[in-house]
């Protein structure tokens, strides 16, 4: 029991003073935060405030100019993206580009083929097709329905988002970073995708969500970090953070 | 406004043989079996009936078909090579050196050159694996030309004279059937490979390499493996031709070995391997047949290339496959 409580409180990801400039643009400036296991952290901010760059810094797609990123106590600053993914950090992309020619379930073969999954399943791959179909069912593809077999390029938007989520599940990630997962979804689609994220939280996963749809985000997030011009200007409970004047100003502009 | 649109419907047999495989008559079984079996039989019978000159053309064609397959495979992993000549020349020189300097027998030089040639090409291209698109292509184009000049300038490995007196096959039937059987293995092997989980991952790199990386897969290691596979096929071709001509020299790095495979795959239809073979079996004999024309040969050849590509941009194989598997009819739709 004691051990379990320790585990839930443990810092899983620690971002310390990371900065990144592209040419003259300071995309991320000295951002720091700690993330505990089981938290759902929202990262919000106006367009161009550096949210996606921050995710790219954590997942290795962009190397920071300064600062460090630690995952489970291990310094992963400047690692290649595939090494970071193998530790159990999965992410989705803002611009979703599925493996268009492949049927939906075959898209999951790629994460299922990763060395991480092989190690976790005891060194064997087994029948990946059936594992893939199970995963799709978990994210709300109807079992043996035609969408499962449809080319991913022709899937409706809602299903594409679910497919992205399923890729994270396939990797058996502990930390899942969702870059604007809710964007472009209808209310009905959201209503079916939110429970999947809630289920992840129950399973003890840690989630970071970059979102513009604040109302939906605040219903599930325990904590938010607000970025503005690359600076983290606020960090705290959603209700408290949104009361702050500087946050309102960043969102609504100066009067 | 009414518009006409072509509607395509799968033929019944195609649908039933796709994934549920419920064939009910010999007719249907033939429908499925003929496309792969007929070319195999044709390929195996051809050396028996062709006159000696056209046997040599068949041999050339088979080599270019193999090079086209290896090119097509690299493209399916997202690496557009303009330098199959690198693979070809590397295999040729490794085999030539093993024969000339070490005196190894032919049944050792060809397999060794296949593996080591592929490995050398992979090592040479390792530094540019991170380059994408046209940048990668440029390097592959330049490397064989550079190696050719190095050999010319330093005079090593026989220099401009090349190495002569390489051991021949001895038996022309063995010579012919070795390459035909390798082509058949490569054709069906690659077609199988790209449908395995491993092959899917390779193809996914071309679609979206960032997504593959975030799945924890080292795409550079995967690309290196693909390069090795493709390089080995190309090196086999070089090693084989070295023993056929009993000679290895600078022409083995010639641009022909880079361009013709590419043209074959494009004319035949990319991504199927069968298309690459079909393309080679059209372009190489065509080029031979045009020899009688004389001076205008290259003009006619280039024009026919343009005609193929303009009329059937999808590739001949894809066109035939579509006609074989689907009905087409014009339907009127509201515009």
XYZ file of C-alpha atoms in Angstrom:
590
model
C 0.000 0.000 0.000
C 2.708 2.347 1.074
C 4.755 1.512 -1.966
C 1.796 2.129 -4.233
C 1.195 5.601 -2.799
C 4.843 6.414 -3.281
C 4.620 5.306 -6.841
C 1.634 7.501 -7.604
C 3.341 10.554 -6.154
C 6.644 9.999 -7.887
C 7.806 12.617 -10.377
C 7.728 10.890 -13.763
C 8.791 13.795 -15.974
C 10.886 16.760 -14.990
C 11.416 19.619 -17.411
C 14.056 22.092 -16.212
C 14.623 25.521 -17.760
C 14.373 24.308 -21.383
C 14.792 26.909 -24.111
C 14.724 26.730 -27.885
C 15.096 29.419 -30.534
C 14.535 29.061 -34.255
C 16.634 31.749 -35.889
C 15.587 34.878 -34.060
C 12.312 33.458 -32.737
C 12.413 32.369 -29.115
C 9.895 29.550 -29.275
C 10.343 28.229 -25.742
C 12.071 30.252 -23.020
C 13.198 28.700 -19.729
C 10.138 26.508 -19.188
C 10.166 24.251 -16.116
C 7.589 21.887 -14.644
C 7.411 18.562 -12.865
C 4.808 15.978 -13.727
C 3.705 13.301 -11.255
C 2.564 9.843 -12.178
C -1.189 9.715 -12.780
C -1.579 13.436 -13.448
C -3.435 14.851 -16.438
C -1.663 18.059 -17.358
C -3.099 20.484 -19.872
C -0.762 22.777 -21.764
C -2.629 25.787 -23.113
C -1.774 29.089 -24.674
C -2.504 31.209 -27.734
C -1.367 30.139 -31.210
C 2.395 30.287 -31.584
C 3.043 30.273 -27.856
C 5.383 27.306 -28.101
C 3.158 24.404 -27.047
C 4.048 22.043 -29.867
C 7.726 22.993 -29.652
C 7.625 22.061 -25.960
C 6.228 18.639 -26.868
C 8.893 18.257 -29.543
C 11.547 19.104 -26.947
C 10.244 16.436 -24.582
C 9.928 13.760 -27.286
C 13.284 14.465 -28.917
C 12.093 15.815 -32.275
C 13.755 19.113 -31.398
C 16.925 19.413 -29.333
C 16.863 22.129 -26.652
C 19.433 24.958 -26.754
C 19.648 24.741 -22.968
C 17.910 23.068 -20.063
C 17.202 19.431 -19.364
C 14.441 16.849 -19.590
C 14.382 13.917 -17.155
C 12.103 10.911 -17.433
C 11.860 8.591 -14.432
C 15.046 10.162 -13.112
C 16.985 9.542 -16.328
C 18.344 12.485 -18.303
C 16.904 12.168 -21.827
C 17.890 15.619 -23.099
C 18.941 15.439 -26.747
C 18.097 11.740 -27.184
C 16.792 10.514 -30.524
C 12.960 10.318 -30.690
C 12.895 6.528 -31.085
C 14.981 6.028 -27.914
C 12.654 8.289 -25.956
C 9.620 6.441 -27.319
C 11.136 3.148 -26.199
C 11.129 4.388 -22.603
C 7.342 4.582 -22.836
C 6.597 8.119 -23.970
C 4.046 8.112 -26.775
C 2.739 11.121 -28.613
C 0.243 12.100 -31.255
C 0.810 14.773 -33.854
C -1.173 17.907 -34.467
C -1.217 17.203 -38.191
C -2.446 13.647 -38.341
C -0.896 11.732 -41.183
C -1.847 8.061 -40.913
C -0.196 5.376 -43.009
C -2.814 6.139 -45.614
C -2.698 3.078 -47.861
C -2.785 0.601 -44.996
C -6.069 -0.614 -43.523
C -6.813 1.019 -40.157
C -5.757 -1.950 -38.034
C -2.530 -2.415 -39.980
C -1.510 1.091 -38.871
C -1.017 -0.344 -35.405
C 1.498 -2.905 -36.664
C 4.134 -0.164 -36.669
C 4.050 0.642 -32.910
C 3.430 -3.039 -32.156
C 6.632 -3.860 -34.039
C 8.735 -1.613 -31.782
C 11.435 -3.213 -29.616
C 9.637 -1.913 -26.502
C 6.530 -3.970 -27.189
C 8.630 -6.995 -28.056
C 10.481 -6.785 -24.735
C 7.283 -6.215 -22.766
C 5.649 -9.240 -24.385
C 8.539 -11.476 -23.432
C 10.626 -11.311 -26.572
C 7.984 -12.586 -29.009
C 5.819 -10.662 -31.424
C 3.011 -13.188 -31.891
C -0.016 -12.411 -34.033
C 0.093 -8.634 -34.264
C -3.043 -8.407 -36.422
C -5.329 -9.691 -33.691
C -3.654 -7.503 -31.036
C -4.184 -4.531 -33.346
C -7.882 -5.303 -33.758
C -8.303 -5.591 -29.976
C -6.667 -2.199 -29.508
C -8.958 -0.605 -32.087
C -11.931 -1.985 -30.201
C -10.608 -0.335 -27.035
C -10.688 3.077 -28.701
C -14.186 2.570 -30.042
C -13.870 0.936 -33.448
C -16.747 -1.530 -33.601
C -15.441 -5.102 -33.606
C -15.060 -6.515 -37.121
C -16.750 -3.462 -38.614
C -15.757 -2.246 -42.054
C -13.885 0.786 -40.638
C -11.304 -1.567 -39.146
C -10.394 -2.738 -42.635
C -10.787 0.571 -44.424
C -7.691 2.335 -45.755
C -6.635 4.760 -43.038
C -6.440 7.589 -45.572
C -10.197 7.464 -46.074
C -11.239 7.252 -42.412
C -13.499 9.980 -40.989
C -11.753 12.541 -38.778
C -13.103 11.129 -35.519
C -11.778 7.681 -36.288
C -8.361 9.081 -37.249
C -8.068 10.644 -33.796
C -8.976 7.352 -32.187
C -6.441 5.593 -34.353
C -3.785 8.004 -33.048
C -4.826 7.169 -29.489
C -4.663 3.467 -30.296
C -1.076 3.912 -31.511
C -0.143 5.265 -28.067
C -1.880 2.305 -26.421
C -0.092 -0.092 -28.766
C 3.264 1.179 -27.548
C 2.085 0.468 -23.961
C 3.241 3.949 -23.034
C 3.224 5.249 -19.462
C 3.299 8.893 -20.507
C 0.994 9.877 -23.353
C 1.239 13.294 -24.977
C -1.774 14.333 -27.047
C -1.247 17.303 -29.356
C -4.641 18.905 -30.003
C -6.532 15.653 -29.958
C -9.897 17.396 -29.563
C -9.528 19.845 -32.449
C -12.095 19.440 -35.185
C -14.187 16.906 -33.268
C -17.954 17.240 -32.938
C -19.609 17.240 -29.518
C -20.784 13.687 -30.131
C -17.304 12.517 -31.125
C -15.842 14.203 -28.050
C -18.380 12.502 -25.834
C -17.095 9.157 -27.054
C -13.378 9.974 -26.937
C -13.248 11.572 -23.452
C -14.156 8.296 -21.663
C -11.165 6.636 -23.356
C -8.854 9.209 -21.787
C -10.604 8.868 -18.428
C -10.039 5.127 -18.642
C -6.329 5.728 -19.249
C -6.196 7.808 -16.068
C -7.879 5.018 -14.087
C -5.232 2.630 -15.413
C -2.595 4.909 -13.888
C -1.239 6.456 -17.082
C 0.125 9.984 -17.111
C -1.210 12.285 -19.809
C -0.215 15.670 -21.217
C -2.790 17.340 -23.430
C -2.199 20.355 -25.597
C -5.611 21.853 -26.153
C -7.446 24.824 -27.485
C -10.819 23.476 -26.398
C -10.527 24.631 -22.828
C -13.980 23.768 -21.565
C -13.590 20.102 -22.480
C -9.999 20.050 -21.217
C -10.839 21.569 -17.830
C -13.404 18.870 -17.192
C -10.699 16.218 -17.103
C -7.377 17.996 -16.356
C -6.030 18.238 -12.788
C -3.579 20.924 -13.692
C -2.699 23.319 -16.500
C 0.424 25.120 -17.610
C -0.158 28.315 -19.592
C 2.382 29.313 -22.249
C 2.635 32.768 -23.769
C 5.416 33.806 -26.158
C 7.411 30.762 -25.037
C 7.209 31.586 -21.321
C 5.272 29.535 -18.806
C 3.181 32.265 -17.239
C 1.026 30.133 -14.966
C 0.886 26.639 -13.502
C -1.905 25.349 -11.311
C -5.499 24.127 -11.026
C -7.567 25.048 -14.129
C -10.106 27.139 -12.178
C -7.415 29.126 -10.354
C -5.236 29.679 -13.404
C -8.035 31.090 -15.502
C -8.814 33.666 -12.847
C -5.412 35.282 -13.250
C -5.265 38.586 -15.082
C -2.121 37.807 -17.109
C -3.716 34.595 -18.411
C -6.901 36.402 -19.394
C -4.786 39.021 -21.104
C -2.768 36.434 -23.032
C -5.984 34.880 -24.303
C -8.103 37.942 -24.880
C -5.422 40.519 -25.703
C -4.711 43.753 -23.839
C -7.530 46.229 -23.537
C -24.991 19.751 -65.227
C -24.606 16.112 -66.133
C -21.136 14.665 -66.125
C -19.770 11.316 -67.117
C -17.639 9.409 -64.689
C -16.022 6.027 -64.957
C -17.291 3.580 -62.412
C -15.104 0.644 -61.448
C -16.421 -2.515 -59.883
C -14.381 -5.510 -58.765
C -15.027 -8.681 -60.690
C -16.703 -11.397 -58.639
C -13.761 -13.762 -58.744
C -11.395 -11.009 -57.639
C -13.595 -10.234 -54.638
C -13.899 -13.874 -53.683
C -10.184 -14.573 -54.001
C -9.127 -11.449 -52.092
C -9.456 -12.361 -48.453
C -12.106 -15.010 -48.000
C -10.828 -17.224 -50.803
C -13.981 -19.018 -51.887
C -13.201 -20.277 -55.366
C -15.777 -22.610 -56.794
C -14.634 -23.778 -60.197
C -11.589 -24.541 -62.294
C -12.384 -21.417 -64.273
C -12.040 -19.290 -61.170
C -8.907 -21.076 -60.067
C -7.391 -20.418 -63.464
C -8.365 -16.768 -63.175
C -6.306 -16.507 -59.998
C -3.452 -18.789 -61.053
C -2.733 -17.610 -64.587
C -1.273 -14.144 -63.867
C 1.564 -15.407 -61.650
C 2.126 -18.800 -63.322
C 2.110 -17.822 -66.986
C 5.072 -15.395 -66.843
C 7.038 -17.910 -64.774
C 6.556 -20.602 -67.393
C 7.342 -18.136 -70.185
C 10.534 -17.092 -68.445
C 11.642 -20.694 -67.939
C 10.855 -21.738 -71.540
C 12.269 -18.692 -73.304
C 15.947 -19.737 -73.237
C 14.985 -23.019 -74.922
C 13.357 -21.396 -77.939
C 15.222 -18.113 -78.434
C 18.081 -17.833 -80.942
C 21.542 -17.274 -79.367
C 21.581 -13.516 -79.947
C 18.219 -13.025 -78.234
C 19.337 -15.275 -75.412
C 21.986 -12.671 -74.641
C 19.295 -9.996 -74.766
C 17.174 -12.063 -72.373
C 20.149 -12.236 -70.018
C 20.602 -8.453 -70.127
C 16.874 -7.953 -69.637
C 16.828 -10.208 -66.600
C 19.695 -8.240 -65.050
C 17.904 -4.942 -65.620
C 14.706 -6.442 -64.226
C 16.599 -7.341 -61.037
C 18.085 -3.845 -60.817
C 14.614 -2.380 -61.337
C 13.255 -4.540 -58.509
C 16.010 -3.351 -56.187
C 15.267 0.260 -57.172
C 11.540 -0.210 -56.624
C 12.181 -1.687 -53.176
C 14.274 1.309 -52.088
C 11.575 3.680 -53.321
C 8.958 1.853 -51.273
C 11.040 2.699 -48.185
C 11.204 6.339 -49.272
C 14.694 6.376 -50.741
C 14.725 7.466 -54.378
C 18.052 6.259 -55.701
C 19.601 7.580 -58.886
C 22.590 5.320 -58.417
C 21.826 1.637 -58.894
C 25.137 1.754 -60.788
C 26.824 2.053 -57.391
C 25.385 -1.291 -56.307
C 26.081 -2.859 -59.697
C 29.659 -1.608 -59.954
C 30.431 -2.489 -56.352
C 29.320 -6.095 -56.860
C 31.210 -6.257 -60.141
C 34.461 -5.040 -58.601
C 34.199 -7.205 -55.462
C 33.615 -10.302 -57.611
C 36.330 -9.280 -60.065
C 38.885 -8.727 -57.301
C 38.016 -11.957 -55.506
C 38.574 -13.790 -58.788
C 41.617 -11.873 -60.023
C 43.586 -11.390 -56.796
C 42.356 -14.273 -54.608
C 41.593 -16.782 -57.365
C 38.337 -17.866 -55.715
C 35.966 -20.093 -57.711
C 32.842 -18.636 -59.255
C 30.429 -20.275 -56.793
C 32.195 -18.329 -54.027
C 32.838 -14.996 -55.735
C 29.197 -14.334 -56.641
C 27.684 -15.022 -53.190
C 30.533 -13.186 -51.442
C 30.234 -10.204 -53.783
C 26.473 -10.169 -53.213
C 26.864 -9.875 -49.445
C 30.006 -7.738 -49.253
C 28.954 -5.521 -52.153
C 25.647 -4.853 -50.393
C 27.453 -4.170 -47.123
C 29.966 -1.788 -48.722
C 27.203 0.183 -50.435
C 25.331 0.445 -47.139
C 28.438 1.712 -45.334
C 29.102 4.256 -48.106
C 25.553 5.589 -47.895
C 25.267 5.499 -44.075
C 26.262 9.167 -43.672
C 23.455 10.291 -45.983
C 20.657 8.111 -44.564
C 19.326 11.171 -42.796
C 18.961 13.080 -46.054
C 15.526 12.969 -47.551
C 14.091 13.277 -51.023
C 16.203 14.857 -53.706
C 19.231 15.312 -51.409
C 19.555 11.578 -50.964
C 19.066 11.080 -54.717
C 21.853 13.521 -55.573
C 24.378 11.686 -53.418
C 23.477 8.313 -54.914
C 23.858 9.798 -58.383
C 27.296 11.196 -57.664
C 28.855 8.273 -55.760
C 29.276 5.794 -58.668
C 30.618 8.553 -60.925
C 33.073 9.483 -58.190
C 34.268 5.894 -57.692
C 34.737 5.609 -61.466
C 36.979 8.703 -61.470
C 38.937 7.476 -58.445
C 39.736 4.255 -60.276
C 40.714 6.222 -63.376
C 42.915 8.659 -61.482
C 44.701 6.233 -59.181
C 44.937 3.368 -61.656
C 44.072 0.900 -58.889
C 42.104 -2.306 -59.516
C 43.226 -2.335 -63.120
C 42.582 1.373 -63.703
C 41.190 2.283 -67.103
C 42.043 -1.148 -68.486
C 39.955 -2.966 -65.904
C 40.585 -6.557 -64.872
C 40.383 -9.151 -67.642
C 40.463 -12.925 -67.698
C 37.809 -13.417 -65.050
C 36.567 -17.019 -64.978
C 33.395 -17.605 -67.045
C 30.455 -19.824 -66.081
C 31.586 -22.494 -68.534
C 28.089 -23.761 -69.238
C 25.699 -21.383 -70.987
C 22.590 -23.179 -69.611
C 23.822 -22.734 -66.051
C 24.659 -19.120 -66.865
C 21.159 -18.467 -68.209
C 19.126 -20.287 -65.585
C 21.040 -18.978 -62.575
C 19.918 -15.451 -63.300
C 16.371 -16.436 -64.262
C 15.912 -18.341 -61.025
C 17.389 -15.496 -58.991
C 14.950 -13.112 -60.711
C 11.987 -15.332 -59.844
C 13.120 -15.655 -56.224
C 13.641 -11.892 -55.977
C 10.288 -11.100 -57.606
C 8.173 -13.343 -55.399
C 10.394 -12.785 -52.353
C 10.032 -9.004 -52.466
C 6.308 -9.230 -53.166
C 6.022 -11.373 -50.039
C 8.405 -9.248 -47.971
C 6.437 -6.018 -48.309
C 3.303 -7.659 -46.929
C 4.996 -8.936 -43.758
C 4.977 -6.842 -40.566
C 8.633 -5.998 -41.218
C 7.756 -4.824 -44.736
C 4.865 -2.723 -43.454
C 7.207 -0.884 -41.106
C 9.620 -0.237 -43.973
C 6.837 1.154 -46.143
C 5.516 3.261 -43.265
C 8.862 5.098 -43.130
C 8.077 6.486 -46.564
C 4.570 7.563 -45.515
C 5.458 9.277 -42.257
C 8.897 8.791 -40.738
C 8.140 10.920 -37.672
C 5.243 8.717 -36.760
C 7.424 5.613 -37.131
C 10.066 7.165 -34.889
C 7.532 7.956 -32.187
C 6.641 4.271 -32.269
C 10.107 3.581 -30.878
C 11.549 2.311 -34.145
C 15.027 3.358 -35.228
C 14.260 4.388 -38.797
C 17.944 4.815 -39.689
C 18.663 1.215 -38.761
C 15.633 0.070 -40.767
C 16.724 2.167 -43.758
C 20.226 0.714 -43.524
C 18.737 -2.776 -43.641
C 16.674 -1.869 -46.700
C 19.778 -0.428 -48.346
C 21.653 -3.638 -47.636
C 18.885 -5.765 -49.164
C 18.634 -3.571 -52.255
C 22.416 -3.191 -52.502
C 22.891 -6.940 -52.348
C 20.495 -7.523 -55.237
C 22.329 -4.860 -57.266
C 25.700 -6.318 -56.319
C 24.589 -9.761 -57.402
C 23.813 -8.324 -60.849
C 27.276 -6.759 -61.073
C 29.055 -9.895 -59.892
C 27.094 -12.034 -62.322
C 27.786 -9.811 -65.330
C 31.499 -9.701 -64.419
C 31.650 -13.463 -64.876
C 29.548 -13.389 -68.039
C 31.784 -10.811 -69.737
C 34.926 -12.141 -67.997
C 35.799 -8.516 -67.383
C 35.349 -5.823 -64.775
C 36.087 -2.176 -65.414
C 34.940 1.408 -65.214
C 31.889 0.893 -67.486
C 30.333 -1.062 -64.620
C 29.653 2.267 -62.891
C 28.005 3.692 -66.043
C 24.877 5.819 -65.838
C 22.913 3.193 -67.831
C 22.753 0.988 -64.762
C 21.154 3.838 -62.802
C 18.715 5.143 -65.395
C 17.392 2.040 -67.164
C 16.187 0.305 -63.968
C 14.448 3.518 -62.947
C 12.799 3.848 -66.368
C 11.747 0.185 -66.261
C 10.094 0.543 -62.876
C 8.311 3.748 -63.868
C 7.078 2.428 -67.220
C 6.062 -0.904 -65.700
C 4.450 0.541 -62.592
C 6.037 1.203 -59.231
C 5.409 -0.587 -55.973
C 4.584 -4.015 -57.352
C 7.972 -5.425 -58.430
C 6.083 -7.286 -61.152
C 5.725 -3.919 -62.863
C 9.496 -3.410 -62.690
C 10.087 -6.764 -64.351
C 7.474 -6.020 -66.997
C 9.052 -2.631 -67.676
C 12.495 -4.164 -68.127
C 11.064 -6.801 -70.463
C 9.637 -4.028 -72.635
C 12.439 -1.462 -72.579
C 15.548 -3.629 -72.933
C 14.364 -5.725 -75.922
C 12.911 -2.546 -77.466
C 16.302 -0.914 -77.287
C 17.837 -3.974 -78.991
C 15.178 -4.131 -81.693
C 15.807 -0.477 -82.508
C 19.465 -1.209 -83.255
C 18.547 -1.836 -86.909
C 17.186 1.672 -87.191
C 20.626 3.206 -86.908
C 21.193 6.829 -86.030
C 17.693 7.645 -84.886
C 17.673 4.799 -82.378
C 17.979 6.932 -79.273
C 15.359 9.401 -80.541
C 12.834 6.629 -81.154
C 13.671 5.064 -77.831
C 13.195 8.311 -75.954
C 9.939 8.984 -77.789
C 8.536 5.590 -76.873
C 9.494 6.224 -73.251
C 7.563 9.492 -73.323
C 4.562 7.803 -74.950
C 4.478 5.102 -72.282
C 4.695 7.589 -69.450
C 2.162 10.041 -70.880
C -0.409 7.407 -71.861
C -0.037 5.170 -68.820
C 1.388 7.225 -65.974
C 0.218 4.605 -63.477
C 2.423 2.022 -65.202
C 1.620 -0.844 -67.543
C 1.288 -3.391 -64.763
C -1.247 -1.342 -62.801
C -3.222 -0.757 -65.997
C -3.386 -4.440 -66.890
C -4.142 -5.403 -63.306
C -7.047 -2.981 -63.213
C -8.488 -4.224 -66.484
C -8.134 -7.815 -65.306
C -9.740 -7.305 -61.919
C -12.417 -4.719 -62.512
C -15.324 -3.929 -64.794
C -15.527 -0.392 -65.983
C -18.521 1.486 -67.221
C -19.454 5.081 -67.827
C -22.129 6.442 -65.550
C -23.848 9.795 -65.553
C -23.556 11.831 -62.381
C -24.916 15.166 -61.334
C -22.090 17.672 -61.601
